[in-house]
Short mmCIF file of C-alpha atoms in Angstrom, two decimals:
data_model
loop_
_atom_site.label_atom_id
_atom_site.label_comp_id
_atom_site.label_asym_id
_atom_site.label_seq_id
_atom_site.Cartn_x
_atom_site.Cartn_y
_atom_site.Cartn_z
CA MET A 1 0.01 0.07 -0.13
CA ALA A 2 1.43 3.48 -1.03
CA SER A 3 1.79 6.01 1.75
CA SER A 4 -0.04 9.06 1.35
CA SER A 5 3.06 11.06 0.40
CA SER A 6 3.43 9.22 -2.66
CA SER A 7 0.07 10.46 -3.97
CA SER A 8 1.57 13.67 -5.34
CA ILE A 9 4.55 12.71 -7.71
CA ILE A 10 6.03 14.16 -10.59
CA VAL A 11 4.50 13.04 -13.90
CA CYS A 12 7.00 14.10 -16.62
CA ALA A 13 9.38 11.24 -16.41
CA LEU A 14 7.91 8.80 -18.65
CA VAL A 15 10.98 7.63 -20.30
CA GLY A 16 10.99 4.25 -18.32
CA VAL A 17 8.72 2.65 -20.83
CA GLY A 18 10.63 4.24 -23.77
CA ILE A 19 8.19 6.85 -24.67
CA PHE A 20 9.34 9.97 -26.37
CA LEU A 21 7.03 12.85 -25.32
CA GLY A 22 8.62 15.68 -27.10
CA HIS A 23 7.69 19.17 -25.64
CA ILE A 24 5.12 18.54 -22.80
CA HIS A 25 3.53 21.56 -21.15
CA GLY A 26 1.91 21.42 -17.84
CA CYS A 27 4.07 18.87 -16.12
CA VAL A 28 3.13 19.12 -12.68
CA GLY A 29 2.41 16.58 -9.65
CA ALA A 30 -0.57 14.27 -10.50
CA ASP A 31 -2.55 13.64 -7.34
CA TYR A 32 -3.85 10.22 -8.10
CA GLY A 33 -5.88 10.21 -4.88
CA LYS A 34 -7.75 13.40 -6.02
CA ALA A 35 -8.40 11.87 -9.57
CA LEU A 36 -9.84 8.62 -7.85
CA THR A 37 -12.18 10.70 -5.77
CA LYS A 38 -13.45 12.55 -8.88
CA ALA A 39 -13.56 9.53 -11.01
CA LEU A 40 -15.98 8.05 -8.52
CA LEU A 41 -18.04 11.14 -7.93
CA TYR A 42 -18.71 11.02 -11.63
CA TYR A 43 -20.98 8.02 -11.65
CA GLU A 44 -23.14 9.85 -9.14
CA ALA A 45 -23.70 12.47 -11.91
CA GLN A 46 -24.95 9.44 -14.29
CA ARG A 47 -27.41 8.07 -11.94
CA SER A 48 -30.96 7.39 -12.85
CA GLY A 49 -33.79 6.98 -10.55
CA LYS A 50 -34.79 8.36 -7.21
CA LEU A 51 -31.62 9.93 -5.92
CA PRO A 52 -30.44 8.90 -2.50
CA HIS A 53 -30.03 11.01 0.69
CA ASN A 54 -26.29 11.07 0.51
CA GLN A 55 -26.18 12.07 -3.16
CA ARG A 56 -23.08 14.35 -3.51
CA VAL A 57 -23.64 15.66 -7.00
CA GLN A 58 -26.46 18.35 -6.02
CA TRP A 59 -27.11 19.75 -9.37
CA ARG A 60 -28.81 16.54 -10.36
CA GLY A 61 -32.43 15.61 -9.42
CA ASP A 62 -34.75 12.60 -9.64
CA SER A 63 -35.53 11.17 -13.31
CA GLY A 64 -36.66 8.34 -15.09
CA LEU A 65 -39.02 7.20 -12.25
CA GLN A 66 -41.53 5.76 -14.73
CA ASP A 67 -38.95 3.48 -16.26
CA GLY A 68 -40.25 0.05 -16.70
CA LYS A 69 -44.06 1.00 -16.26
CA ASP A 70 -44.67 0.18 -20.11
CA VAL A 71 -44.02 -3.64 -19.06
CA GLY A 72 -45.12 -3.67 -15.55
CA VAL A 73 -41.53 -3.92 -14.19
CA ASP A 74 -39.86 -1.55 -11.80
CA LEU A 75 -36.76 -0.55 -13.95
CA THR A 76 -35.84 2.48 -12.17
CA GLY A 77 -32.11 3.34 -11.33
CA GLY A 78 -29.06 2.34 -13.13
CA TYR A 79 -26.88 4.66 -15.19
CA TYR A 80 -27.31 7.01 -18.08
CA ASP A 81 -24.90 5.87 -20.62
CA SER A 82 -22.78 8.92 -21.62
CA GLY A 83 -24.07 12.32 -22.39
CA ASP A 84 -27.37 10.92 -23.43
CA ASN A 85 -30.36 9.74 -21.38
CA VAL A 86 -30.68 6.30 -22.42
CA LYS A 87 -29.71 3.14 -20.03
CA PHE A 88 -27.97 0.76 -22.48
CA GLY A 89 -27.59 -2.72 -21.02
CA LEU A 90 -24.36 -3.88 -22.65
CA PRO A 91 -21.85 -1.06 -21.65
CA MET A 92 -23.53 -0.50 -18.27
CA ALA A 93 -22.86 -4.17 -17.52
CA PHE A 94 -19.36 -4.04 -18.56
CA THR A 95 -18.85 -0.72 -16.70
CA LEU A 96 -20.02 -2.85 -13.46
CA THR A 97 -17.61 -5.60 -14.45
CA MET A 98 -14.78 -3.29 -14.60
CA LEU A 99 -15.67 -1.16 -11.33
CA SER A 100 -15.93 -4.56 -9.56
CA TRP A 101 -12.75 -5.73 -10.98
CA SER A 102 -11.10 -2.63 -9.45
CA VAL A 103 -12.52 -3.21 -6.02
CA VAL A 104 -11.56 -7.11 -6.07
CA GLU A 105 -8.20 -6.17 -6.77
CA TYR A 106 -7.56 -2.97 -4.90
CA LYS A 107 -10.00 -2.76 -2.01
CA THR A 108 -7.12 -2.38 0.53
CA GLN A 109 -5.89 0.73 -1.41
CA LEU A 110 -9.61 2.00 -1.83
CA TRP A 111 -9.83 1.52 1.74
CA ALA A 112 -6.74 3.46 2.54
CA LYS A 113 -7.99 6.37 0.38
CA HIS A 114 -11.48 6.25 2.32
CA GLU A 115 -13.05 5.50 -1.17
CA ILE A 116 -14.27 2.07 -0.71
CA SER A 117 -17.86 2.84 0.42
CA ASN A 118 -17.92 5.15 -2.62
CA ALA A 119 -16.73 2.43 -5.02
CA LEU A 120 -19.02 -0.01 -3.54
CA ASN A 121 -21.98 2.48 -3.83
CA ALA A 122 -21.10 3.02 -7.30
CA ILE A 123 -21.22 -0.83 -8.14
CA LYS A 124 -24.49 -0.97 -6.09
CA TRP A 125 -26.42 1.39 -8.18
CA GLY A 126 -25.78 -0.61 -11.05
CA THR A 127 -26.24 -4.03 -9.87
CA ASP A 128 -29.49 -3.27 -7.97
CA TYR A 129 -30.85 -1.99 -11.65
CA LEU A 130 -29.50 -5.23 -13.25
CA VAL A 131 -31.22 -7.51 -10.73
CA LYS A 132 -34.51 -5.65 -11.11
CA ALA A 133 -34.00 -6.09 -14.99
CA HIS A 134 -33.60 -9.92 -14.48
CA PRO A 135 -37.04 -10.64 -13.19
CA SER A 136 -37.16 -14.37 -14.11
CA PRO A 137 -34.34 -16.76 -15.19
CA ASP A 138 -34.44 -16.14 -18.90
CA VAL A 139 -35.59 -12.62 -19.23
CA LEU A 140 -33.40 -9.71 -19.08
CA TYR A 141 -34.27 -6.19 -19.96
CA CYS A 142 -31.25 -4.61 -21.91
CA GLU A 143 -32.28 -1.12 -22.61
CA VAL A 144 -34.67 1.68 -21.52
CA GLY A 145 -35.16 4.63 -23.72
CA ASP A 146 -34.61 4.69 -27.36
CA GLY A 147 -31.21 6.36 -28.76
CA ASN A 148 -32.65 7.73 -31.91
CA SER A 149 -35.44 9.69 -30.24
CA ASP A 150 -33.07 10.74 -27.25
CA HIS A 151 -30.64 11.97 -29.70
CA ALA A 152 -33.12 14.03 -31.58
CA CYS A 153 -33.73 15.99 -28.01
CA TRP A 154 -31.24 18.04 -25.60
CA GLN A 155 -32.84 17.84 -22.29
CA ARG A 156 -31.96 17.43 -18.77
CA PRO A 157 -32.72 13.77 -17.61
CA GLU A 158 -35.13 15.47 -15.07
CA ASP A 159 -37.08 17.00 -18.06
CA MET A 160 -37.23 13.91 -20.24
CA THR A 161 -40.04 13.94 -22.81
CA THR A 162 -38.71 11.22 -25.04
CA PRO A 163 -40.12 7.59 -24.95
CA ARG A 164 -39.01 5.38 -22.15
CA THR A 165 -39.47 2.18 -23.99
CA ALA A 166 -38.26 -0.94 -22.29
CA TYR A 167 -36.61 -3.67 -24.39
CA ARG A 168 -35.67 -7.26 -23.31
CA ILE A 169 -34.12 -10.49 -24.42
CA ASP A 170 -35.72 -13.86 -23.63
CA ASP A 171 -35.77 -17.54 -24.34
CA GLN A 172 -37.40 -16.71 -27.78
CA HIS A 173 -35.41 -13.75 -28.21
CA PRO A 174 -31.82 -14.45 -27.08
CA GLY A 175 -28.73 -12.32 -26.31
CA SER A 176 -25.98 -14.46 -25.12
CA ASP A 177 -23.41 -11.35 -25.05
CA LEU A 178 -25.45 -9.26 -22.91
CA ALA A 179 -26.75 -12.11 -20.65
CA ALA A 180 -23.27 -13.23 -20.16
CA GLU A 181 -21.70 -9.77 -19.69
CA ALA A 182 -24.35 -9.38 -16.97
CA ALA A 183 -23.52 -12.46 -15.44
CA ALA A 184 -19.84 -11.36 -15.46
CA ALA A 185 -20.82 -8.12 -13.76
CA LEU A 186 -22.95 -9.73 -11.14
CA ALA A 187 -20.27 -12.47 -10.26
CA ALA A 188 -17.58 -9.87 -10.13
CA ALA A 189 -19.64 -7.76 -7.83
CA SER A 190 -20.53 -10.54 -5.63
CA LEU A 191 -16.73 -10.84 -5.00
CA ALA A 192 -16.46 -7.17 -4.47
CA PHE A 193 -19.28 -7.47 -1.67
CA LYS A 194 -18.23 -10.66 -0.28
CA HIS A 195 -16.70 -9.59 2.91
CA PHE A 196 -18.79 -6.10 3.12
CA ASN A 197 -22.29 -7.67 2.43
CA PRO A 198 -22.29 -11.33 2.32
CA SER A 199 -26.41 -11.61 1.91
CA TYR A 200 -26.23 -9.11 -1.13
CA SER A 201 -23.03 -10.92 -2.43
CA SER A 202 -24.84 -14.35 -2.30
CA MET A 203 -28.06 -12.79 -4.13
CA LEU A 204 -25.75 -11.50 -6.88
CA LEU A 205 -24.23 -14.76 -7.49
CA ARG A 206 -27.28 -16.40 -7.58
CA HIS A 207 -28.61 -14.08 -10.48
CA ALA A 208 -24.98 -14.47 -12.25
CA LYS A 209 -25.52 -18.41 -12.55
CA GLN A 210 -29.00 -18.04 -13.91
CA LEU A 211 -27.82 -15.34 -16.41
CA PHE A 212 -24.93 -17.58 -17.52
CA ASP A 213 -27.12 -20.42 -18.00
CA PHE A 214 -29.81 -18.18 -20.14
CA GLY A 215 -26.84 -16.94 -22.30
CA ARG A 216 -25.25 -20.52 -22.79
CA ASN A 217 -28.62 -22.28 -23.43
CA HIS A 218 -30.14 -19.76 -25.96
CA GLN A 219 -27.48 -18.57 -27.98
CA GLY A 220 -27.78 -15.38 -30.21
CA LEU A 221 -26.67 -11.83 -30.62
CA TYR A 222 -28.59 -9.45 -28.60
CA GLN A 223 -28.95 -6.76 -31.34
CA ASN A 224 -30.83 -9.62 -33.54
CA SER A 225 -33.37 -9.50 -30.64
CA VAL A 226 -33.40 -5.82 -30.02
CA PRO A 227 -32.39 -4.28 -33.27
CA VAL A 228 -32.71 -0.70 -31.62
CA ALA A 229 -29.87 -1.43 -29.50
CA GLY A 230 -27.54 -2.39 -32.17
CA GLN A 231 -27.67 0.90 -33.78
CA PHE A 232 -25.51 2.16 -30.89
CA TYR A 233 -23.96 -0.70 -29.18
CA SER A 234 -23.82 -3.53 -31.73
CA SER A 235 -22.07 -6.63 -30.44
CA SER A 236 -19.30 -8.46 -32.77
CA GLY A 237 -20.01 -11.83 -31.06
CA PHE A 238 -20.95 -13.54 -27.84
CA GLN A 239 -18.31 -16.19 -27.29
CA ASP A 240 -15.88 -13.98 -25.58
CA GLU A 241 -18.73 -12.77 -23.08
CA LEU A 242 -19.64 -16.62 -22.32
CA LEU A 243 -15.92 -17.11 -21.56
CA TRP A 244 -15.55 -13.71 -19.52
CA ALA A 245 -18.53 -14.82 -17.38
CA SER A 246 -17.33 -18.38 -16.88
CA ALA A 247 -14.01 -17.09 -15.70
CA TRP A 248 -15.75 -14.60 -13.26
CA LEU A 249 -18.02 -17.42 -12.06
CA TYR A 250 -15.16 -19.79 -11.44
CA ARG A 251 -13.39 -17.02 -9.50
CA ALA A 252 -16.42 -16.30 -7.37
CA THR A 253 -17.36 -19.98 -6.88
CA ASN A 254 -14.44 -22.40 -7.30
CA ASP A 255 -17.02 -24.52 -9.16
CA GLU A 256 -15.34 -26.74 -11.79
CA THR A 257 -18.24 -26.40 -14.01
CA TYR A 258 -17.28 -23.08 -14.92
CA LEU A 259 -13.57 -23.88 -15.34
CA ASN A 260 -14.51 -26.73 -17.41
CA TYR A 261 -16.38 -24.21 -19.64
CA LEU A 262 -13.48 -21.86 -20.11
CA GLY A 263 -10.90 -24.77 -20.74
CA GLY A 264 -13.15 -26.54 -22.92
CA SER A 265 -14.44 -23.83 -25.27
CA GLY A 266 -11.94 -24.68 -27.98
CA THR A 267 -11.28 -20.97 -28.52
CA THR A 268 -9.00 -18.37 -26.71
CA GLY A 269 -9.74 -15.58 -29.12
CA GLY A 270 -6.20 -15.05 -30.44
CA THR A 271 -3.94 -11.85 -29.64
CA ARG A 272 -6.49 -9.13 -29.56
CA THR A 273 -6.05 -5.41 -30.67
CA MET A 274 -8.29 -3.82 -27.99
CA PHE A 275 -10.22 -4.58 -24.63
CA SER A 276 -13.59 -2.89 -24.68
CA TRP A 277 -17.45 -3.38 -23.89
CA ASP A 278 -17.53 -5.27 -26.89
CA ASP A 279 -14.56 -7.32 -27.15
CA LYS A 280 -13.78 -9.13 -23.42
CA TYR A 281 -10.99 -11.77 -24.89
CA ALA A 282 -7.90 -9.76 -23.65
CA GLY A 283 -9.55 -9.64 -19.92
CA VAL A 284 -10.53 -13.30 -20.27
CA GLN A 285 -6.90 -14.09 -21.32
CA ILE A 286 -5.41 -12.16 -18.21
CA LEU A 287 -8.01 -13.91 -15.97
CA ALA A 288 -6.79 -17.29 -17.34
CA ALA A 289 -3.06 -16.30 -17.34
CA LYS A 290 -3.65 -15.77 -13.39
CA LEU A 291 -4.96 -19.50 -13.20
CA VAL A 292 -1.83 -20.57 -14.93
CA LEU A 293 0.44 -18.54 -12.47
CA ASP A 294 -1.52 -19.85 -9.62
CA GLY A 295 -1.02 -23.45 -10.60
CA LYS A 296 -4.73 -23.79 -10.66
CA VAL A 297 -4.47 -25.02 -14.34
CA PRO A 298 -1.64 -26.61 -16.57
CA SER A 299 0.73 -24.35 -18.11
CA SER A 300 0.19 -26.11 -21.60
CA GLY A 301 -2.33 -26.66 -24.25
CA LEU A 302 -5.23 -24.12 -24.40
CA TRP A 303 -4.20 -22.51 -21.01
CA ALA A 304 -0.84 -21.55 -22.27
CA ASP A 305 -2.54 -20.02 -25.45
CA PHE A 306 -4.69 -17.93 -23.21
CA LYS A 307 -1.76 -16.76 -21.19
CA SER A 308 0.57 -16.08 -24.15
CA GLN A 309 -2.15 -14.25 -26.13
CA GLY A 310 -2.96 -11.88 -23.16
CA GLU A 311 0.68 -11.24 -22.73
CA GLN A 312 1.13 -10.61 -26.32
CA PHE A 313 -1.75 -7.69 -26.10
CA LEU A 314 0.36 -6.20 -23.38
CA CYS A 315 3.58 -6.56 -25.36
CA SER A 316 1.86 -4.57 -28.35
CA CYS A 317 0.69 -1.83 -25.89
CA LEU A 318 4.22 -1.48 -24.55
CA GLN A 319 5.72 -1.41 -28.08
CA LYS A 320 7.40 -4.54 -27.71
CA GLY A 321 5.33 -6.85 -29.76
CA ASN A 322 5.10 -8.00 -33.30
CA SER A 323 2.00 -5.58 -34.16
CA ASN A 324 2.30 -2.60 -32.00
CA VAL A 325 -0.69 -0.43 -31.06
CA GLN A 326 -0.49 2.81 -32.82
CA ARG A 327 0.81 6.06 -30.61
CA THR A 328 0.18 9.64 -30.78
CA PRO A 329 3.59 11.59 -30.96
CA ALA A 330 3.51 12.38 -27.35
CA GLY A 331 3.12 8.46 -26.50
CA LEU A 332 -0.80 8.10 -26.02
CA LEU A 333 -1.96 4.74 -27.36
CA TRP A 334 -4.22 5.54 -30.18
CA PHE A 335 -6.95 2.62 -31.07
CA GLN A 336 -9.62 4.58 -32.74
CA PRO A 337 -11.19 7.93 -33.38
CA TRP A 338 -14.36 7.31 -31.21
CA ASN A 339 -13.78 7.94 -27.40
CA ASN A 340 -10.17 6.49 -27.86
CA LEU A 341 -9.63 6.79 -23.94
CA GLN A 342 -11.73 4.08 -23.34
CA TYR A 343 -9.50 1.61 -24.68
CA VAL A 344 -6.58 3.28 -23.01
CA THR A 345 -7.98 3.08 -19.68
CA SER A 346 -8.88 -0.59 -20.21
CA ALA A 347 -5.34 -1.34 -21.49
CA ALA A 348 -3.78 0.36 -18.43
CA PHE A 349 -6.02 -1.82 -16.06
CA LEU A 350 -4.85 -4.82 -17.59
CA ALA A 351 -1.11 -3.92 -17.55
CA THR A 352 -1.77 -2.80 -13.78
CA VAL A 353 -3.36 -5.91 -12.55
CA TYR A 354 -0.96 -8.23 -14.53
CA SER A 355 1.89 -6.37 -13.23
CA ASP A 356 0.71 -7.46 -9.70
CA TYR A 357 -0.11 -10.99 -10.90
CA LEU A 358 3.69 -11.41 -12.06
CA SER A 359 5.04 -9.84 -9.07
CA SER A 360 3.51 -12.07 -6.87
CA LYS A 361 5.25 -15.05 -8.55
CA HIS A 362 8.43 -13.36 -9.17
CA ALA A 363 7.86 -13.59 -13.02
CA SER A 364 8.03 -11.40 -16.20
CA ILE A 365 6.93 -11.60 -19.81
CA GLN A 366 9.13 -12.46 -22.81
CA CYS A 367 7.80 -10.00 -25.48
CA PRO A 368 9.17 -10.43 -29.25
CA SER A 369 11.57 -7.73 -28.81
CA ALA A 370 12.44 -7.45 -24.97
CA ARG A 371 11.70 -9.02 -21.64
CA VAL A 372 8.93 -7.07 -19.95
CA HIS A 373 9.12 -6.99 -15.96
CA PRO A 374 6.22 -5.99 -13.79
CA SER A 375 7.71 -2.75 -13.08
CA ASP A 376 7.69 -2.08 -16.82
CA LEU A 377 4.00 -2.64 -16.95
CA ILE A 378 3.32 -0.28 -14.00
CA SER A 379 5.37 2.58 -15.66
CA PHE A 380 3.39 1.96 -18.92
CA ALA A 381 0.13 2.30 -17.05
CA LYS A 382 1.29 5.19 -15.26
CA SER A 383 2.48 6.89 -18.39
CA GLN A 384 -1.16 6.71 -20.04
CA VAL A 385 -2.86 7.79 -16.69
CA ASP A 386 -0.36 10.79 -16.47
CA TYR A 387 -1.24 11.71 -20.08
CA ILE A 388 -4.92 11.61 -19.52
CA LEU A 389 -4.48 13.68 -16.28
CA GLY A 390 -2.41 16.69 -18.07
CA SER A 391 0.94 15.42 -18.80
CA ASN A 392 0.62 16.02 -22.78
CA PRO A 393 1.31 18.76 -25.43
CA SER A 394 -1.88 20.64 -24.59
CA GLY A 395 -1.29 20.51 -20.87
CA MET A 396 -4.94 19.70 -20.43
CA SER A 397 -6.37 17.05 -17.99
CA TYR A 398 -8.84 15.03 -19.92
CA MET A 399 -10.67 14.12 -16.82
CA VAL A 400 -13.06 17.06 -16.14
CA GLY A 401 -12.66 18.95 -13.02
CA PHE A 402 -9.11 17.56 -12.45
CA GLY A 403 -6.32 20.15 -12.50
CA SER A 404 -6.33 23.91 -13.64
CA LYS A 405 -7.17 23.06 -17.22
CA TYR A 406 -9.72 20.59 -18.54
CA PRO A 407 -12.63 20.51 -20.96
CA THR A 408 -15.33 22.94 -20.12
CA GLN A 409 -17.72 21.90 -22.76
CA PRO A 410 -17.99 18.01 -22.43
CA HIS A 411 -21.03 16.63 -24.62
CA HIS A 412 -23.37 15.96 -21.99
CA ARG A 413 -27.22 16.86 -21.64
CA GLY A 414 -27.37 17.25 -18.10
CA ALA A 415 -23.95 19.09 -17.40
CA SER A 416 -24.68 21.60 -20.25
CA ILE A 417 -27.95 22.71 -18.92
CA VAL A 418 -28.63 24.74 -15.89
CA SER A 419 -29.57 22.60 -12.99
CA ILE A 420 -33.31 22.11 -12.30
CA LYS A 421 -32.72 22.94 -8.88
CA ARG A 422 -31.59 26.45 -10.05
CA ASP A 423 -34.36 26.89 -12.74
CA HIS A 424 -37.25 24.83 -12.58
CA THR A 425 -38.46 26.00 -16.19
CA PRO A 426 -38.80 22.84 -18.20
CA VAL A 427 -36.17 22.30 -21.23
CA THR A 428 -37.96 21.18 -24.35
CA CYS A 429 -36.75 18.62 -26.57
CA HIS A 430 -35.80 21.20 -29.53
CA GLY A 431 -35.34 24.07 -26.99
CA GLY A 432 -32.52 22.66 -25.41
CA PHE A 433 -30.51 22.84 -28.61
CA ASP A 434 -31.15 26.62 -28.79
CA LEU A 435 -30.76 27.67 -25.42
CA TRP A 436 -27.83 25.19 -24.21
CA PHE A 437 -26.41 22.95 -26.89
CA ASN A 438 -25.54 25.88 -29.39
CA ARG A 439 -24.49 28.19 -26.48
CA ASN A 440 -20.81 28.67 -26.86
CA GLY A 441 -19.46 28.81 -23.09
CA PRO A 442 -18.64 26.60 -20.28
CA ASN A 443 -21.23 24.02 -19.25
CA PRO A 444 -23.00 25.30 -16.06
CA ASN A 445 -22.31 22.38 -14.14
CA VAL A 446 -18.88 20.76 -13.73
CA LEU A 447 -19.05 16.86 -14.39
CA HIS A 448 -16.39 16.16 -12.02
CA GLY A 449 -14.59 12.95 -12.65
CA ALA A 450 -15.95 12.39 -16.29
CA VAL A 451 -13.17 11.35 -18.88
CA VAL A 452 -13.80 12.67 -22.40
CA GLY A 453 -12.85 10.71 -25.48
CA GLY A 454 -9.64 12.53 -25.76
CA PRO A 455 -7.43 13.96 -28.29
CA ASP A 456 -6.78 13.18 -32.06
CA PRO A 457 -3.87 10.94 -33.46
CA ASN A 458 -1.81 14.28 -33.24
CA ASP A 459 -2.54 14.94 -29.61
CA VAL A 460 -4.83 17.80 -30.43
CA TYR A 461 -8.29 18.25 -28.70
CA TRP A 462 -11.21 20.41 -29.80
CA ASP A 463 -13.14 21.46 -26.51
CA SER A 464 -16.80 21.97 -27.90
CA ARG A 465 -19.94 19.90 -26.90
CA SER A 466 -20.80 19.60 -30.64
CA ASN A 467 -17.65 17.35 -30.91
CA PHE A 468 -19.65 14.16 -29.75
CA LYS A 469 -16.77 11.72 -30.98
CA THR A 470 -14.16 12.85 -28.71
CA ALA A 471 -16.08 15.32 -26.18
CA GLU A 472 -18.57 12.87 -25.09
CA PRO A 473 -17.52 11.18 -21.77
CA ALA A 474 -19.09 7.65 -21.10
CA THR A 475 -19.31 5.34 -17.99
CA VAL A 476 -17.16 2.63 -19.50
CA THR A 477 -14.06 4.97 -19.75
CA PRO A 478 -13.24 5.66 -15.74
CA ALA A 479 -14.22 2.35 -14.46
CA PRO A 480 -11.14 0.56 -15.18
CA LEU A 481 -9.24 3.68 -14.15
CA ILE A 482 -10.73 3.47 -10.63
CA GLY A 483 -8.41 0.33 -10.08
CA VAL A 484 -5.32 1.65 -11.79
CA LEU A 485 -5.85 5.16 -9.67
CA ALA A 486 -6.28 3.27 -6.56
CA ARG A 487 -2.88 1.24 -7.19
CA LEU A 488 -0.94 4.24 -8.12
CA ALA A 489 -2.12 6.47 -5.15
#
């Protein structure tokens, strides 16, 4: 556990991972503890439903209180996805899995930073919703609201006039990817809550097992059952989610059934190019590699492939592989133009957690061009986090509210419109564009802890709420960062 004095460290020395940064502005001490606090605070701004008495983000109010009424199920709660007012099941479940993984690995550090209760509250706000969305074994509600009608309006969640249609998957309309991701989230959350709330943990695990069986026994892509979801979060496959869920269920239960599913699937995914809400293979590979390192499975055959491929992904992130991830001139990993930082934070998390797995066994990775030690993995993760927090050519923190310079116009409906507590006048669907979206000025509410999509491949960022590709924050982005920041703090 790091001492509090190590929370504030100099973020300019990134040469340890061989990253050339050129001319960097704004090299200051990065307080990882403060960033951790803000990242967890962000999830309170994304809450849907009846807000609790201990709500800290005071510019938000109750919203979505009729969600699920159209189908006779209470679907209040959960999280709005990003800058919109839709509850999308697949990215929400992945967000919860990564928040939970952060707690599973770094609960001691979170406790030391007095953030464990905030981290567990962030998870529980989502898992309570997931449990409600799973009213029977083979039914899971996967979306509330419609992306098209929602995106045609610019309203705070408290004023929504758009349809709040509830969509579901069931045994006749399967969605193995979504069911299995929800199973992974609840299994990981059951581990996070195991010592803090054992009865809640057991309940989550029961739902996780049912959802895994549902996804395994009724196979199909969820967007084939719910086409409206596929327009925004189309899944590229479901085998990765089934493996991901089985890995988490084995870790939560030690039941050989799940280990046998993972080891008997016949597929390891190959070396991946990213780890995300859509592609879980790299995460599966790192979890399987831990099983190898811990001696719970053989270090040969399929298990060796899992381990090798997970390590190769990390090698490519560290520029030591056969097919390295592209980088900006200042050293930020560059995966794709739309919300690039979500892939950066998830890669940084895998590097962080695998560094600790290797350290515990005094092991290292043999990459194609060099041997990589646990310290190299941590240095890499730190370099990416430092860039996000302001050690970059713009001297801008891409975490809103952190540092002296950060995005003031994130693409976010609630943050960009005056709080309903300050002005009760309803904001109409189209009126919101005229009054607030097109207004050239900082958002009236600071969305503390949100991480925007980030700069372009040349390290340039355009701070405008009309820039939805890179100025829109999403719940998936800070979730892996929670673990990394806790580890670094």
